[in-house]
Coordinates of C-alpha atoms and ligand atoms in Angstrom, one line a residue:
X48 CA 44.9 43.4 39.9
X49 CA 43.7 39.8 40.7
X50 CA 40.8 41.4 42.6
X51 CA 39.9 42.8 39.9
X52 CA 40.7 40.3 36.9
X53 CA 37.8 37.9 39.7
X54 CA 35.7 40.7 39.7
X55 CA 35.7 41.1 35.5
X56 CA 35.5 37.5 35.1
X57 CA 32.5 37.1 37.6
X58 CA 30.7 39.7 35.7
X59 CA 31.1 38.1 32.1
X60 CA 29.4 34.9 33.9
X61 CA 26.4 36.5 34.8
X62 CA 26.0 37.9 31.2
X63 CA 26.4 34.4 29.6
X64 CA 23.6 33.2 31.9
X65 CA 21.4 36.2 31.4
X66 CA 22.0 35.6 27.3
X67 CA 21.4 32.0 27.8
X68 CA 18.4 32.2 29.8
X69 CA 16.8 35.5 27.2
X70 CA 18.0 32.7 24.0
X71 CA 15.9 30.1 25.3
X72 CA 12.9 32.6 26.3
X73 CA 13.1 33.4 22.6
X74 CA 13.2 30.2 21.3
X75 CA 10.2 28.7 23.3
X76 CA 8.1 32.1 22.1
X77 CA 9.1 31.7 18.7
X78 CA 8.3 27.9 18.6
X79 CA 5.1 28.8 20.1
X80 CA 4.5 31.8 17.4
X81 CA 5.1 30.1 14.6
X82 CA 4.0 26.8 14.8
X83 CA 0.0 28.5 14.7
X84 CA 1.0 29.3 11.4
X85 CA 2.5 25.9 10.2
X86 CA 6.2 27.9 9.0
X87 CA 9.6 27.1 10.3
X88 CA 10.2 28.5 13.7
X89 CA 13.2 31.0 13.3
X90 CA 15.4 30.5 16.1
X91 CA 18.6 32.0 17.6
X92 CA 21.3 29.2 17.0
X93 CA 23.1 27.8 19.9
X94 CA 26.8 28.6 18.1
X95 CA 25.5 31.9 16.8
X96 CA 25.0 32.2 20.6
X97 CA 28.9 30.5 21.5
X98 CA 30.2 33.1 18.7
X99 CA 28.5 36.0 20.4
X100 CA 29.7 35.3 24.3
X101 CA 33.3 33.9 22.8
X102 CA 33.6 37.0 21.2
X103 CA 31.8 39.2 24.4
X104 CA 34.3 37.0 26.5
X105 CA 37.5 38.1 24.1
X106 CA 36.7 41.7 24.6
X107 CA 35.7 41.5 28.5
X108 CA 38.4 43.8 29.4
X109 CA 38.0 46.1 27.4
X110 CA 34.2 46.1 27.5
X111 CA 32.3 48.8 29.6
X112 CA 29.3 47.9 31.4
X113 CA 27.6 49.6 29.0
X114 CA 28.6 47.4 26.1
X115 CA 27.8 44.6 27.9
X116 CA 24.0 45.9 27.3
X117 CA 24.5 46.4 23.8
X118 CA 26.0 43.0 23.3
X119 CA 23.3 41.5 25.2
X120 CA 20.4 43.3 23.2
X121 CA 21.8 42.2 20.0
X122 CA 21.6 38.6 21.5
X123 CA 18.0 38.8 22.1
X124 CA 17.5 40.5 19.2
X125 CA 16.1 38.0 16.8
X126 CA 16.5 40.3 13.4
X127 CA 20.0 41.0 13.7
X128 CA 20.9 37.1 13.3
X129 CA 20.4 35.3 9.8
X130 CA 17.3 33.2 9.6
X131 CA 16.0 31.6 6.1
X132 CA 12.9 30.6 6.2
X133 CA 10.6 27.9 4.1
X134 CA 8.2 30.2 2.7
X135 CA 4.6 28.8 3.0
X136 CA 2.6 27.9 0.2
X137 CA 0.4 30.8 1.0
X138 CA 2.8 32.8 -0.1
X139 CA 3.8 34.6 -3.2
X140 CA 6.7 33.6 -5.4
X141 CA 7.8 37.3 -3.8
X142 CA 7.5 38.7 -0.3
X143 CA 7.7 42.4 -1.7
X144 CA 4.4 44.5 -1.9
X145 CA 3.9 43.9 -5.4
X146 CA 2.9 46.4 -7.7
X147 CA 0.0 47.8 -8.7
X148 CA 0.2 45.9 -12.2
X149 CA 1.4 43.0 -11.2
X150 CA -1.7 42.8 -8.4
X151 CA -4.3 44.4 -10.5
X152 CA -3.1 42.5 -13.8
X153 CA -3.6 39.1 -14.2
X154 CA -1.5 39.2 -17.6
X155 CA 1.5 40.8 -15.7
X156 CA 3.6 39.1 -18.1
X157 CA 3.5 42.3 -20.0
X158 CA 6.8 43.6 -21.3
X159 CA 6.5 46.5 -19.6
X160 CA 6.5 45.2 -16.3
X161 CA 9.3 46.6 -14.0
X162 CA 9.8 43.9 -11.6
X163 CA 12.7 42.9 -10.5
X164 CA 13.8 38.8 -9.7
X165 CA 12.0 37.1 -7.5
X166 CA 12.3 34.6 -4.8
X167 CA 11.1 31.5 -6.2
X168 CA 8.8 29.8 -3.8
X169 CA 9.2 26.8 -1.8
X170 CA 7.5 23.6 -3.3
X171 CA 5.0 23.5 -0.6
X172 CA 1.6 22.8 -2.1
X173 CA -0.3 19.5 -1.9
X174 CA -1.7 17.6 -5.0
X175 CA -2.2 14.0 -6.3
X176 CA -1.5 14.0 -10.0
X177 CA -4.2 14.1 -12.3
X178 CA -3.9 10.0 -13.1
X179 CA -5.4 10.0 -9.1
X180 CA -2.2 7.8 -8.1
X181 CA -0.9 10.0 -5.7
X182 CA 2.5 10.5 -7.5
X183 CA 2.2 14.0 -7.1
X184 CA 1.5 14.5 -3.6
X185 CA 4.4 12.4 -2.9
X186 CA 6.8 14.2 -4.9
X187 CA 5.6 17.8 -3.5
X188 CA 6.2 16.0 -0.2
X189 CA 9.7 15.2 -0.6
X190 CA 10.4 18.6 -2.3
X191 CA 8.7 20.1 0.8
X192 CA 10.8 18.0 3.2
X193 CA 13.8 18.8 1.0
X194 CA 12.8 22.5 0.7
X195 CA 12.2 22.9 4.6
X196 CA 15.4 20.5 4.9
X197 CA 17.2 23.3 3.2
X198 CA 15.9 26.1 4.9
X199 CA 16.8 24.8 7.5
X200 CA 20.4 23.8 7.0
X201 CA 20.8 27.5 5.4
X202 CA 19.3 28.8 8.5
X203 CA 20.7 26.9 11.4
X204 CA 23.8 25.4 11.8
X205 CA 23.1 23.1 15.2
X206 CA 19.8 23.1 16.9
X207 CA 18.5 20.2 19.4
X208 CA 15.0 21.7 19.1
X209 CA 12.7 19.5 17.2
X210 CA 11.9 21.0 13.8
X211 CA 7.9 21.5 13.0
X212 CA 6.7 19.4 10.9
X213 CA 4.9 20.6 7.5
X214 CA 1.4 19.7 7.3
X215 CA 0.4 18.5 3.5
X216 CA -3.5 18.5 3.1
X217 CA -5.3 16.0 0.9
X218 CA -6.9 17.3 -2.0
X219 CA -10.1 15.2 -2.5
X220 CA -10.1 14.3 -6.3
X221 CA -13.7 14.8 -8.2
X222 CA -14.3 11.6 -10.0
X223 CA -16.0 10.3 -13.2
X224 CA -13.5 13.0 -15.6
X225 CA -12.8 12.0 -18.8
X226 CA -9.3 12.8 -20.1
X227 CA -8.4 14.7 -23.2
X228 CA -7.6 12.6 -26.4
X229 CA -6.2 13.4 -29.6
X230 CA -8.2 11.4 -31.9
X231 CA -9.4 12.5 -35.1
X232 CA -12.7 13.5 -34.9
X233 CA -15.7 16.1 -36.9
X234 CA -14.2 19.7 -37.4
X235 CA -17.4 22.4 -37.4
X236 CA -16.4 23.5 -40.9
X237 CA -14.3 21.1 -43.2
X238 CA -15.2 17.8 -42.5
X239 CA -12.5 15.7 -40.2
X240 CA -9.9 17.1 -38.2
X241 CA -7.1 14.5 -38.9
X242 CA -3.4 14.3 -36.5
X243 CA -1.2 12.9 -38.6
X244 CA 2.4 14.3 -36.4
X245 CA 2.9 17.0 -38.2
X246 CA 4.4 20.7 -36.3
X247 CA 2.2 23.5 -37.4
X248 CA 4.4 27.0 -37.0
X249 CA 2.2 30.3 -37.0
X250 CA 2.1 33.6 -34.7
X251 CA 0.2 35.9 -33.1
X252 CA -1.5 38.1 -35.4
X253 CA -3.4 41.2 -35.9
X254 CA -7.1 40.7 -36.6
X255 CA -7.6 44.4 -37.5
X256 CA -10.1 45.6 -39.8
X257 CA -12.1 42.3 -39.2
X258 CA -11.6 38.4 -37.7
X259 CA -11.5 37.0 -41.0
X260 CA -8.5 39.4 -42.1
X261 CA -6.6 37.0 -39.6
X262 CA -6.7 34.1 -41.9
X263 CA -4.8 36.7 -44.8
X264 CA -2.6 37.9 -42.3
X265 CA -1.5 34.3 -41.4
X266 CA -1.3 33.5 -45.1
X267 CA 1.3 36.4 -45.4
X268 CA 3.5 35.1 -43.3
X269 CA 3.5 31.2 -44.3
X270 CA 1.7 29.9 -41.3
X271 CA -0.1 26.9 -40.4
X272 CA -1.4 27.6 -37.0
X273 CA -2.3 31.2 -35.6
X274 CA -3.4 33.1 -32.4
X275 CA -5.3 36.2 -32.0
X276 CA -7.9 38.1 -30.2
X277 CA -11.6 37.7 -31.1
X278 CA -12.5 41.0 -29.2
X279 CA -10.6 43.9 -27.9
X280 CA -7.8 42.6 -25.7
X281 CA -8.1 45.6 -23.4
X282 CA -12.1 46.2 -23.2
X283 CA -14.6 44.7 -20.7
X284 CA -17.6 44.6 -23.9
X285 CA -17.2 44.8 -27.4
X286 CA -20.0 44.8 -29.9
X287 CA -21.4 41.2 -30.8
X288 CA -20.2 39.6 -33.4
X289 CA -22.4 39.6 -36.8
X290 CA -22.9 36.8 -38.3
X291 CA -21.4 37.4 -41.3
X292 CA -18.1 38.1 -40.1
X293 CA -18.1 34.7 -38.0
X294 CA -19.7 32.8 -41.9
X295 CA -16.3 35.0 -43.4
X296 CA -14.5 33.8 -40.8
X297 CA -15.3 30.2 -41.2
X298 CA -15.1 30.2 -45.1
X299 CA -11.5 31.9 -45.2
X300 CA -10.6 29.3 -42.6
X301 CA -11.7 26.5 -44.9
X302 CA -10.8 27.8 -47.7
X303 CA -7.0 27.9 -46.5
X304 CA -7.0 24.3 -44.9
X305 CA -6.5 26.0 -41.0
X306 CA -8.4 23.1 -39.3
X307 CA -10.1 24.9 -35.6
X308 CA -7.6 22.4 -33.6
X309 CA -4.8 25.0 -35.0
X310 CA -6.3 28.2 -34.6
X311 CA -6.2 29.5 -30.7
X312 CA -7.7 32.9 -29.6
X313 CA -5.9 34.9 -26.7
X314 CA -8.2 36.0 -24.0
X315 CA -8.7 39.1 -22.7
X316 CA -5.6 40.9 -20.4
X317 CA -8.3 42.4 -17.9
X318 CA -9.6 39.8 -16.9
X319 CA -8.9 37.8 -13.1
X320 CA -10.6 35.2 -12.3
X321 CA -8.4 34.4 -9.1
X322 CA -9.6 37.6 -7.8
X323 CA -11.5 37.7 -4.4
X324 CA -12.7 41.6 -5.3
X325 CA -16.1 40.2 -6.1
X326 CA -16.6 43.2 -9.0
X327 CA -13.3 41.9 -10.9
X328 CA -14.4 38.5 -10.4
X329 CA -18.0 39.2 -12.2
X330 CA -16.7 41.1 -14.8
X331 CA -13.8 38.2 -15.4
X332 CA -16.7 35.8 -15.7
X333 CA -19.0 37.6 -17.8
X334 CA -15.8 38.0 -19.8
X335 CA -14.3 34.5 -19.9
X336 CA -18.6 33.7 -20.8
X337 CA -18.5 36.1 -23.8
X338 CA -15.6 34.7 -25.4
X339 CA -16.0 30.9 -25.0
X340 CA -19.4 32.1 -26.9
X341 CA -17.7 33.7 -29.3
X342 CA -15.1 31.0 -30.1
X343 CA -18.3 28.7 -30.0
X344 CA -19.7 30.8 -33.1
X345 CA -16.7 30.7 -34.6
X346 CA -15.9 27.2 -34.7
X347 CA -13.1 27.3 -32.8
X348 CA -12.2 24.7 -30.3
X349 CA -9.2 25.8 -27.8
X350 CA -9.5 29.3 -26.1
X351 CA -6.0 30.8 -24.1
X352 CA -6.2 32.4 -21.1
X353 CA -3.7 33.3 -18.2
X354 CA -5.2 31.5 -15.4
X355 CA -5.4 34.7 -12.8
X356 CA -3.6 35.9 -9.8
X357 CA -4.2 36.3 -6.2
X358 CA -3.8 40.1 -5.8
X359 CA -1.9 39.1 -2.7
X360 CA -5.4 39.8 -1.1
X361 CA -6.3 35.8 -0.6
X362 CA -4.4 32.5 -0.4
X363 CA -3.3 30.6 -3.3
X364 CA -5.7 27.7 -2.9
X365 CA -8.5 30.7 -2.8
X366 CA -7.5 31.9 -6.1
X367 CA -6.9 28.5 -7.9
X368 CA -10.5 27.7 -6.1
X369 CA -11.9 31.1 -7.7
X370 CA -10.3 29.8 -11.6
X371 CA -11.8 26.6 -11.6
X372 CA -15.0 27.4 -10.4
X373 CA -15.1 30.5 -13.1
X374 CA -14.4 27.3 -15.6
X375 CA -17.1 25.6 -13.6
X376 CA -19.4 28.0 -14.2
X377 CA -18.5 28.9 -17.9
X378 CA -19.1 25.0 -18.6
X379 CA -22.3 25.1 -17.1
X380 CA -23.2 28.4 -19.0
X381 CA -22.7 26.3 -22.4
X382 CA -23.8 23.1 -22.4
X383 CA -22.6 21.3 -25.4
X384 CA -20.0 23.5 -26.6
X385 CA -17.0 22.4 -27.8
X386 CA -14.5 25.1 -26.6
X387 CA -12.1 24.0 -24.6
X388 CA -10.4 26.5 -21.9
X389 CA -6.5 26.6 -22.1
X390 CA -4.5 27.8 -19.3
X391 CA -1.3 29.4 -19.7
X392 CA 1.9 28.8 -17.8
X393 CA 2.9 31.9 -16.3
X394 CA 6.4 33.5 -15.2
X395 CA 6.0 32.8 -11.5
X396 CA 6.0 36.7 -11.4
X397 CA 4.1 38.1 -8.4
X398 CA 0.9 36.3 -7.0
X399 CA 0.2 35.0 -9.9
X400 CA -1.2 31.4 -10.4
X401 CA 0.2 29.1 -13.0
X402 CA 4.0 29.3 -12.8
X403 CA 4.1 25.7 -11.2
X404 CA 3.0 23.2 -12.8
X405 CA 1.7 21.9 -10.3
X406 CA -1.2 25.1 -10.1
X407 CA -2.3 24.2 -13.3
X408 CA -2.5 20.9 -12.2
X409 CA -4.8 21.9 -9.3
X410 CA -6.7 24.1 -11.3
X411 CA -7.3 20.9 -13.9
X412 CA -8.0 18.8 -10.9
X413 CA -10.9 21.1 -9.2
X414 CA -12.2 21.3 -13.6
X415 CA -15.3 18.6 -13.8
X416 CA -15.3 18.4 -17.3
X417 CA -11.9 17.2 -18.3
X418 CA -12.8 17.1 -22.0
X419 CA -13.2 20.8 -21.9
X420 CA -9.4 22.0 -20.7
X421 CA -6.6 22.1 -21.6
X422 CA -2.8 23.5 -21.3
X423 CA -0.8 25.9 -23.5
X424 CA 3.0 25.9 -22.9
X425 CA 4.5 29.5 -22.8
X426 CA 8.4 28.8 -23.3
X427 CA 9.6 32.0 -22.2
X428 CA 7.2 32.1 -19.4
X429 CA 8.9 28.1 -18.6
X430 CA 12.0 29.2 -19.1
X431 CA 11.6 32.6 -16.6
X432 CA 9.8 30.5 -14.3
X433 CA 12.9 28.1 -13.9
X434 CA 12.3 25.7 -16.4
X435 CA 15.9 26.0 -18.1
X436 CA 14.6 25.4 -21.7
X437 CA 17.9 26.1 -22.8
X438 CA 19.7 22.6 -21.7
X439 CA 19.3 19.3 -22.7
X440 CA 19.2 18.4 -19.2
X441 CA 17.1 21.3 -18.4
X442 CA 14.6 20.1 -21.1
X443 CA 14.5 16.5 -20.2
X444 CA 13.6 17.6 -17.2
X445 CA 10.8 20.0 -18.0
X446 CA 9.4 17.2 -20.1
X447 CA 9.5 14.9 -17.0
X448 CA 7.8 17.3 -15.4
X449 CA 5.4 18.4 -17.5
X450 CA 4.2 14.4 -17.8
X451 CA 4.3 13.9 -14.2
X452 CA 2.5 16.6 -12.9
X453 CA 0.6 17.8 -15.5
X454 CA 0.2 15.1 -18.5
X455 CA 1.2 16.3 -22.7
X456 CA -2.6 14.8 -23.3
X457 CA -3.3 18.0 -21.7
X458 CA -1.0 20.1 -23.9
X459 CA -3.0 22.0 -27.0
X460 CA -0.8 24.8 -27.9
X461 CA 2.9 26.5 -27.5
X462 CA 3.8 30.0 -27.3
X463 CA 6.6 29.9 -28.9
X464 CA 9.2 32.7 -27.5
X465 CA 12.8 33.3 -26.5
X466 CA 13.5 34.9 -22.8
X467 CA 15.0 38.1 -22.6
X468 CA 15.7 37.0 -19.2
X469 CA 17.8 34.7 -17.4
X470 CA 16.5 31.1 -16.2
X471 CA 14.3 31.8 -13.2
X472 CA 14.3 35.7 -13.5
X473 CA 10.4 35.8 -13.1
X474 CA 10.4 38.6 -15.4
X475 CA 8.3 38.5 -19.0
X476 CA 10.6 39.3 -21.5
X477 CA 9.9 37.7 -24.9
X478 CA 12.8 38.0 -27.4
X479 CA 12.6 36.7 -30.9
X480 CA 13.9 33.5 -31.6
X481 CA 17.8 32.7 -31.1
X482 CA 18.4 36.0 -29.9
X483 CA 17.5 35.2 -26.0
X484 CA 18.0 32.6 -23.3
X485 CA 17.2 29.7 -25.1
X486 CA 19.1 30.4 -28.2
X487 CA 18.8 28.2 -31.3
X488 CA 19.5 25.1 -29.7
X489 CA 17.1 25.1 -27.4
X490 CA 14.3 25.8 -30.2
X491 CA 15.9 23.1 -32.6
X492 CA 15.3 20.4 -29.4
X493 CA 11.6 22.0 -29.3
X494 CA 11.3 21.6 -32.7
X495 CA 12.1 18.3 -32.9
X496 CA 10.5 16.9 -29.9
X497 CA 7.7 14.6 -30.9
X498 CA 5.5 16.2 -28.1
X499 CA 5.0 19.8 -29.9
X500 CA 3.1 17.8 -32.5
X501 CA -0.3 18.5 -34.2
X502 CA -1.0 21.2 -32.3
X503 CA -0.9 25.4 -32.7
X504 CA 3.0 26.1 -32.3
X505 CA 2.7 30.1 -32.2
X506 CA 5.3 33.1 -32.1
X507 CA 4.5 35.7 -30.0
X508 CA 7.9 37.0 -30.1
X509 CA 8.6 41.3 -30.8
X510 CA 6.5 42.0 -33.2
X511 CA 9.0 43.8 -36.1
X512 CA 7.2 43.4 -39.7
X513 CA 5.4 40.5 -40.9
X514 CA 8.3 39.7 -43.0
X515 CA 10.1 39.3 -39.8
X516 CA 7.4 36.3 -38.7
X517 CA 7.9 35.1 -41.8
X518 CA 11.8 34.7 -41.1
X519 CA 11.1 33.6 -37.7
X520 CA 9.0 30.9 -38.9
X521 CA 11.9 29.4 -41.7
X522 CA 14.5 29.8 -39.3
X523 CA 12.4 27.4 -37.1
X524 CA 11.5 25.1 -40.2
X525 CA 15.4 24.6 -41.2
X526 CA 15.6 23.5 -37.5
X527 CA 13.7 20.8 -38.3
X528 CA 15.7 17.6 -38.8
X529 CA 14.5 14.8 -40.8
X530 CA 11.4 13.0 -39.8
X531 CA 10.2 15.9 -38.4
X532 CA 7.5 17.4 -41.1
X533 CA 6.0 21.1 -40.8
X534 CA 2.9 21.7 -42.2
Ligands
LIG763 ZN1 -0.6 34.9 -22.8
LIG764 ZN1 2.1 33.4 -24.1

């Protein structure tokens, strides 16, 4: 029995030093692997290794030879141990094969969109603010240190192997850009376009039949500010515009008192211009082209777009390259125009660009012409992105945020929605207002906040009747406490 109690007990030994030695052979490959690529090395831990060979040395007698083997190709084994790790900022806000709409459409914030939540991505990408003070870069750096920090801690519980350090790049800031001002200033059809702090509540509406049937349509339902589409939402080309539905246009317009500063056109769902397919990226631009010109003729001076996606077929920075240089280019294309290009925030749903702040940020950055862009503020988007509209903490934050990284002289226009979904569900879900995550409280803080001023505050929530907009849009007013005045 002694015999063979030495013989067990010499045997166990020479596992422990066969797992030790195949741990550290891991280790120094995986270091080696992964720090190419800049991303956390994923490593074996030393007391996931002590749990393994207390455990193996537990059940030595009763372990066959054979189980010895098993044990010992689980230890080497890197997959069958839990490792987190800091997602790049290469990466998508998911690590799933997205789907075909989500890739394919930009506007993937679509309510029929079937995606599920998503991982929210590590706060990994490298920006000065757009003051040039370097604010920015230095908070993304300690959200990155954090963010690997926690990784890290999730991941490993005790490692003596240095960690990798994450490289932050320095985004060289174009200079000479004039920022956005609101100052009142010539209007293209009645006279001055005046700020005088008001909130102007309108929706999305239906500009069927003829663009100038918008300016009834918003009558209907008591507006003050509106959004719709100035050409087929879902069609590369439409017709050009005759002239005298843009002079109807701009007479109903003035004849109702909607200034252009209140009025803000949706652009079109097909379009990408983060796209690397070189055919979706032409047609995006020759799209985003037609209907700057368009608002151009119209008079109109803010223009919405979702900023794009990646596909998942490029890199991040490729696709926010690929925006600003289609705003680049449009800006080029009409010299002297007064449209201003307004990104979106998105939902942080798939790979697409704009559900950090700090994206439209870059994008802004890598925009020459600073007087010609601009920011609209999608709350359910925020809200599904992570941005927990529905707390006063949550929305003191957001406005922090929104300042620091972005800037409100940047913000033109709100989409006003509730979130079907839960704070960062990544999902687009717009519910009407009070009846989703934000609830009424949330929307009476919105309301109220001196920041939503004298500029298009817009429903896009179900559409039901437009007696229902109509509701939507008192409901919001009687949120309004005193010394806040809706136009
Ligand atoms: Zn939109
Ligand atoms: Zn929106």
């Amino acid at each position: 029995m002694r015999r063979l109690a030495l013989v067990t007990n010499m045997f166990v030994r020479n596992i422990c030093s066969l797992s030790k030695s195949l741990f550290y052979h891991y280790n120094t490959m995986a270091s080696k692997t992964n720090s190419i690529i800049g991303e956390p090395v994923p490593r074996v831990t030393r007391s996931a290794i002590k749990r393994k060979l207390s455990s193996s040395v537990e059940q030595s007698a009763a372990l066959s030879t054979d189980n010895f083997s098993k044990e010992s190709e689980t230890l080497k084994t890197p997959k069958k141990i839990s490792v987190v790790k800091a997602e790049s900022k290469d990466k998508p806000y998911k690590k799933e094969k997205p789907t075909e709409e989500e890739t394919c459409d930009p506007d993937s914030g679509l309510a029929n969109s079937k995606s599920k939540g998503r991982k929210a991505r590590s706060e990994g990408s490298a920006h000065k603010d757009l003051k040039g003070n370097g604010k920015l870069s230095k908070v993304i750096k300690e959200k990155a240190t954090k963010s690997a920090k926690t990784a890290s801690e999730t991941s490993v519980t005790k490692s003596t192997v240095p960690k990798p350090e994450m490289v932050i790049p320095e985004i060289v800031i174009p200079i000479n850009k004039p920022s956005i001002k609101r100052e009142d200033g010539p209007s293209p059809w009645n006279g001055t376009i005046k700020y005088d702090n008001k909130i102007f509540l309108g929706a999305h509406i239906s500009a069927a039949g003829g663009l100038e049937n918008a300016i009834k349509n918003a009558m209907n339902i008591g507006a003050s500010s509106f959004a719709l589409f100035v050409k087929n939402q879902r069609q590369w080309v439409s017709k050009p515009m005759e002239d005298g539905t843009v002079e109807r246009f701009k007479a109903a317009c003035a004849e109702n008192n909607f200034s252009p500063h209140l009025i803000l056109p949706h652009g079109s769902y097909l379009m990408n211009c983060g796209s690397n397919d070189p055919t979706v990226l032409a047609k995006s631009r020759a799209n985003l082209l037609d209907e700057v010109q368009r608002c151009e003729r119209l008079g109109i001076l803010y223009y919405n777009i979702h900023p794009g996606s990646s596909c998942g077929k490029g890199s991040r920075e490729e696709a926010i390259k690929s925006i600003s240089d289609s705003i680049n280019w449009v800006h080029d294309q009409t010299p002297g125009s007064k449209v201003s290009i307004v990104l979106e925030n998105m939902c942080r749903q798939g790979f697409t660009i704009g559900g950090d702040f700090s994206d439209l940020a870059e994008i802004i950055q890598q925009v020459f012409d600073h007087s010609r862009i601009g920011v609209c503020l999608d709350t359910c988007h925020a809200l599904a992105a992570g941005y927990d509209l529905a707390t006063c903490q949550g929305f003191d934050s957001f406005l922090e945020e929104f300042e620091r990284v972005i800037g409100f002289r940047y913000l033109v226009a709100v989409h006003l929605n509730d979130s079907e979904g839960e704070v960062g569900c990544h999902r687009d879900r717009h519910a009407s207002i009070g009846k989703g995550k934000i609830g009424i409280e949330g929307f009476r803080r919105i309301i109220n906040c001196p920041r939503f001023r004298d500029i298009p505050v817009v429903l896009e929530t179900p559409f039901i009747s437009d007696d229902h907009y109509k509701q939507e849009i008192l409901l919001l007013k009687s949120l309004a406490q005193s010394g806040t005045i809706c136009a």
